[in-house]
XYZ file of C-alpha atoms in Angstrom:
344
model
C -51.870 34.124 -7.577
C -53.116 37.587 -6.770
C -55.269 38.996 -9.579
C -54.471 42.442 -10.857
C -57.627 44.584 -10.570
C -56.903 47.083 -13.400
C -56.874 44.356 -16.037
C -60.385 43.353 -15.048
C -61.492 46.901 -15.840
C -59.773 46.647 -19.215
C -61.450 43.333 -19.927
C -64.860 44.803 -19.120
C -64.226 47.691 -21.489
C -62.843 45.333 -24.129
C -65.901 43.087 -24.074
C -68.600 45.606 -23.179
C -69.715 46.123 -26.760
C -69.483 42.464 -27.766
C -72.077 40.527 -25.767
C -75.750 41.186 -25.249
C -77.050 41.040 -21.652
C -78.451 37.633 -20.772
C -81.842 39.000 -19.630
C -83.034 40.261 -23.024
C -86.023 38.411 -24.543
C -86.140 37.675 -28.269
C -89.159 38.223 -30.504
C -90.036 35.760 -33.247
C -92.112 37.029 -36.220
C -91.566 35.754 -39.796
C -88.059 34.908 -41.110
C -86.312 37.102 -43.650
C -83.283 36.713 -45.858
C -79.775 37.326 -44.592
C -79.111 41.092 -44.709
C -76.252 42.522 -46.727
C -73.215 43.675 -44.750
C -72.574 47.410 -44.917
C -69.572 48.246 -42.792
C -68.980 51.684 -44.249
C -71.264 54.201 -45.971
C -72.724 52.574 -49.075
C -70.107 52.935 -51.838
C -70.694 53.888 -55.447
C -71.308 50.965 -57.876
C -67.675 50.897 -59.027
C -65.564 52.322 -56.201
C -61.873 52.888 -56.713
C -59.890 50.728 -54.284
C -57.986 52.689 -51.673
C -55.675 49.878 -50.584
C -53.065 48.182 -52.733
C -53.963 44.693 -53.948
C -51.223 42.180 -53.169
C -50.505 38.750 -54.523
C -51.732 35.835 -52.464
C -49.265 34.577 -49.851
C -49.162 30.845 -49.201
C -49.689 29.417 -45.725
C -46.143 27.986 -45.677
C -44.547 31.287 -46.701
C -46.612 33.143 -44.111
C -45.662 30.783 -41.284
C -42.003 30.455 -42.298
C -41.605 34.222 -42.641
C -42.951 35.065 -39.185
C -39.559 35.722 -37.599
C -40.496 33.741 -34.491
C -41.502 30.238 -33.470
C -45.084 29.780 -34.654
C -47.669 27.223 -33.546
C -48.505 24.111 -35.528
C -51.749 24.075 -37.531
C -54.083 21.361 -38.774
C -57.094 22.008 -40.989
C -60.257 19.929 -41.334
C -62.294 19.506 -44.484
C -65.080 22.081 -44.963
C -68.246 21.280 -43.030
C -71.408 22.890 -41.736
C -71.139 24.866 -38.465
C -72.065 23.072 -35.276
C -73.559 24.255 -32.011
C -72.597 23.496 -28.439
C -73.584 20.105 -27.085
C -77.294 20.062 -26.057
C -78.039 23.039 -28.322
C -80.251 22.755 -31.421
C -80.630 25.000 -34.450
C -83.654 27.311 -34.304
C -86.240 26.648 -37.006
C -88.014 30.023 -37.006
C -85.123 32.448 -37.109
C -83.636 34.481 -34.261
C -83.682 38.041 -32.995
C -80.792 39.996 -34.510
C -78.992 42.322 -32.113
C -76.041 44.661 -32.304
C -73.997 46.596 -29.744
C -73.480 50.072 -31.191
C -71.571 53.167 -30.155
C -74.385 55.298 -31.582
C -77.889 54.748 -32.918
C -76.765 56.343 -36.169
C -74.057 53.684 -36.547
C -76.569 50.861 -36.129
C -79.066 52.508 -38.482
C -76.459 52.847 -41.234
C -75.200 49.271 -40.974
C -78.641 47.684 -40.950
C -80.274 49.925 -43.559
C -82.837 51.432 -41.237
C -83.468 54.697 -39.411
C -82.817 55.924 -35.903
C -86.568 56.369 -35.449
C -87.184 52.725 -36.375
C -84.491 51.556 -33.961
C -86.191 53.493 -31.181
C -89.504 51.810 -32.044
C -87.838 48.383 -31.996
C -86.164 49.225 -28.685
C -88.618 51.177 -26.526
C -86.054 50.935 -23.717
C -83.227 52.234 -25.927
C -82.166 54.867 -23.388
C -81.747 52.194 -20.720
C -79.582 50.167 -23.098
C -76.820 52.776 -23.101
C -73.843 52.066 -20.852
C -71.743 55.065 -19.934
C -68.949 52.792 -18.727
C -68.564 51.072 -22.090
C -69.826 53.918 -24.273
C -72.250 51.823 -26.292
C -75.825 50.630 -26.590
C -76.232 47.040 -25.423
C -78.153 44.526 -27.518
C -80.095 46.801 -29.840
C -82.735 44.889 -31.777
C -82.054 45.906 -35.371
C -84.903 44.394 -37.392
C -88.498 43.463 -36.639
C -88.504 40.144 -38.463
C -86.548 37.104 -37.319
C -83.132 36.665 -38.867
C -82.481 33.496 -40.849
C -79.110 32.090 -39.873
C -76.575 31.547 -42.693
C -75.270 27.973 -42.797
C -72.019 28.676 -44.612
C -69.296 26.048 -44.464
C -66.486 26.388 -41.940
C -63.094 24.755 -41.480
C -61.971 23.603 -38.046
C -58.415 24.741 -37.373
C -56.395 23.269 -34.522
C -53.658 25.597 -33.287
C -51.023 23.940 -31.104
C -47.972 25.489 -29.438
C -46.162 22.414 -28.062
C -43.712 24.448 -25.971
C -46.454 25.964 -23.795
C -46.385 24.490 -20.304
C -50.108 24.519 -19.538
C -52.068 21.808 -21.320
C -55.106 24.088 -21.345
C -53.192 26.916 -23.030
C -51.288 24.720 -25.463
C -54.103 24.143 -27.959
C -57.161 25.889 -29.370
C -59.701 24.372 -31.750
C -61.812 26.900 -33.623
C -63.959 27.252 -36.710
C -63.287 29.839 -39.415
C -65.003 30.489 -42.757
C -64.165 27.796 -45.311
C -64.106 30.328 -48.171
C -61.035 32.093 -46.767
C -57.706 30.951 -48.182
C -55.515 28.786 -45.964
C -53.236 31.621 -44.872
C -56.201 33.790 -43.856
C -57.725 30.833 -42.012
C -54.491 30.338 -40.075
C -54.203 34.028 -39.180
C -57.791 34.147 -37.954
C -57.407 30.908 -35.987
C -54.223 32.315 -34.416
C -56.152 35.393 -33.329
C -58.845 33.263 -31.701
C -56.112 31.258 -29.989
C -54.348 34.340 -28.659
C -57.504 36.120 -27.553
C -59.132 33.140 -25.855
C -56.052 32.310 -23.804
C -54.175 35.583 -23.216
C -56.309 38.544 -24.153
C -59.927 37.584 -23.627
C -61.093 34.981 -21.139
C -57.713 35.396 -19.441
C -55.325 38.322 -19.823
C -51.588 37.863 -19.461
C -49.079 35.057 -19.882
C -48.704 32.081 -17.559
C -46.453 31.006 -15.985
C -44.879 34.217 -14.767
C -42.312 35.448 -12.283
C -43.032 38.187 -9.785
C -40.987 41.343 -10.307
C -38.779 42.612 -7.517
C -40.371 46.025 -7.978
C -43.590 46.800 -9.893
C -43.224 48.559 -13.253
C -46.305 50.732 -13.530
C -49.269 48.356 -13.391
C -47.039 45.356 -14.016
C -46.067 42.956 -11.233
C -44.971 40.001 -13.368
C -42.800 38.912 -16.284
C -43.477 35.914 -18.532
C -41.455 32.844 -17.467
C -40.311 29.663 -19.202
C -43.338 27.696 -20.326
C -45.297 30.787 -21.376
C -46.397 31.310 -24.975
C -43.468 33.702 -25.416
C -40.820 35.006 -23.027
C -38.984 37.409 -25.379
C -40.854 40.549 -26.357
C -39.192 40.606 -29.779
C -40.603 37.152 -30.615
C -43.989 38.048 -29.176
C -44.042 41.196 -31.297
C -43.225 39.162 -34.402
C -46.147 36.840 -33.649
C -48.543 39.737 -33.153
C -47.528 41.445 -36.393
C -47.753 38.126 -38.262
C -51.359 37.654 -37.121
C -52.757 41.168 -36.671
C -52.659 44.492 -38.468
C -50.182 47.073 -37.197
C -53.124 49.231 -36.076
C -54.607 46.410 -33.975
C -51.276 45.716 -32.285
C -50.674 49.397 -31.587
C -54.147 49.761 -30.065
C -53.691 46.762 -27.760
C -50.214 47.734 -26.551
C -51.221 51.364 -25.986
C -54.220 50.593 -23.776
C -54.204 51.972 -20.239
C -53.330 49.615 -18.743
C -51.943 47.493 -21.576
C -51.917 43.725 -21.008
C -48.247 43.437 -22.029
C -45.163 45.634 -22.321
C -41.483 45.234 -23.092
C -39.301 44.782 -20.021
C -35.544 44.870 -19.519
C -33.434 42.512 -21.641
C -36.254 41.735 -24.080
C -38.525 40.292 -21.383
C -42.335 40.505 -21.424
C -44.089 42.364 -18.650
C -47.533 40.873 -18.133
C -50.683 41.486 -16.163
C -52.874 38.722 -14.758
C -56.669 38.791 -14.936
C -59.757 36.803 -15.883
C -63.310 37.352 -16.983
C -66.310 35.067 -17.199
C -68.183 33.940 -20.283
C -71.884 34.111 -21.141
C -73.544 30.985 -19.749
C -76.289 31.338 -22.377
C -73.783 31.029 -25.263
C -74.790 28.290 -27.735
C -72.208 28.659 -30.521
C -71.402 30.949 -33.413
C -71.313 31.058 -37.191
C -70.388 33.465 -39.965
C -71.749 35.255 -42.976
C -69.698 34.877 -46.140
C -66.540 37.031 -46.278
C -66.959 39.882 -48.751
C -64.283 41.999 -50.413
C -64.658 45.646 -49.402
C -63.838 48.755 -51.468
C -60.655 49.324 -49.433
C -59.335 45.840 -50.263
C -60.170 44.280 -46.901
C -62.322 41.213 -46.257
C -65.213 41.693 -43.852
C -67.985 39.468 -42.535
C -70.229 38.997 -39.543
C -69.614 36.734 -36.614
C -72.999 35.760 -35.177
C -72.882 34.792 -31.509
C -75.915 32.683 -30.607
C -77.435 32.814 -27.142
C -80.627 31.706 -25.425
C -82.123 34.790 -23.802
C -85.457 33.207 -22.861
C -86.621 33.484 -19.248
C -87.081 29.708 -19.410
C -83.334 29.138 -19.798
C -82.107 27.452 -16.610
C -78.582 26.517 -17.652
C -77.053 23.382 -19.132
C -77.390 20.917 -16.261
C -80.711 19.427 -17.341
C -81.550 17.035 -20.156
C -83.629 19.446 -22.225
C -82.345 20.793 -25.533
C -81.425 24.481 -25.595
C -82.530 26.458 -28.659
C -80.801 29.826 -29.185
C -83.166 32.698 -29.883
C -80.748 35.612 -30.319
C -77.812 36.355 -32.625
C -75.496 39.208 -31.668
C -73.459 40.647 -34.535
C -69.788 41.566 -34.414
C -67.598 42.373 -37.397
C -64.533 40.381 -38.395
C -62.137 42.174 -40.740
C -58.895 41.061 -42.401
C -56.637 43.471 -44.265
C -54.156 42.538 -47.012
C -50.426 43.176 -46.733
C -47.406 42.157 -48.782
C -46.981 39.277 -46.326
C -50.542 38.011 -46.297
C -53.834 38.722 -44.556
C -53.835 40.278 -41.093
C -56.703 40.361 -38.584
C -57.873 43.935 -38.028
C -61.108 43.356 -36.086
C -62.153 40.357 -33.999
C -64.100 39.956 -30.776
C -64.603 36.686 -28.965
C -68.111 35.273 -29.450
C -68.558 34.301 -25.795
């Protein structure tokens, strides 16, 4: 199948601020405690919530009220996070890095100053990418970061009607302290992004259009995750916030659009993963002043010059954790994912 070049550009822009370059080298001084998450300017001690607080929605009510065919879900018992095969937990902490739009943003989140960030990153000017509009892999604290070993739940998401065996199922870990409905929404987002808006973009199988519609040359065909745009839209709004959905569908080019007779126009593209990826874990979800839940996803990689890949017998020890924020917002119909980037 011919790959559509514009979607590759979109995928680069989508992931540009999520993964540190593989040639960065981590430093390892003394470990420190897990830093506190500050996603917005530090609030007053007793902030007034700005978002309505809704009653908890059960997993069954959330799934049954989706307005479309939803995947099946299974949940494991809580357990400690695990790394990739052949990877081992670091014993002396890791270098903490963050991909920031501005130095001021990184300084605010990590309770430091722009001047200190420049000292930690003498090459800070070289870390800026004009294409992605962010600083790659800023080191944000001098001391090694001690990884949080918070429990996770493994969620298996399965859409039995999907033709491709590879695309039919996703197994992912999510924080165990989230309620079951939030776990399912987050797992659904990982499922969707890994298969159709992340490592690959667009639905398979597809049919070629008689005439292109803008950037689109294909429509989703039987055996795809969805073939009707109305059902696909119901899935998206059941999993994600309205703002997230609007942002994705208004991209230029967007990965999907509504075609004639409720069909789904789709692009087709792929991107690679980070070969140095060793696994990921999470900080504990924390309730924010606006009513949302926010926490860090820590993507672990081995950035050492000694890393030669996974073909040998030696154990790989990650030395770097790159931070991205996961955010869920409450609605009358349960939690919705508002921010999530794939860890690899």
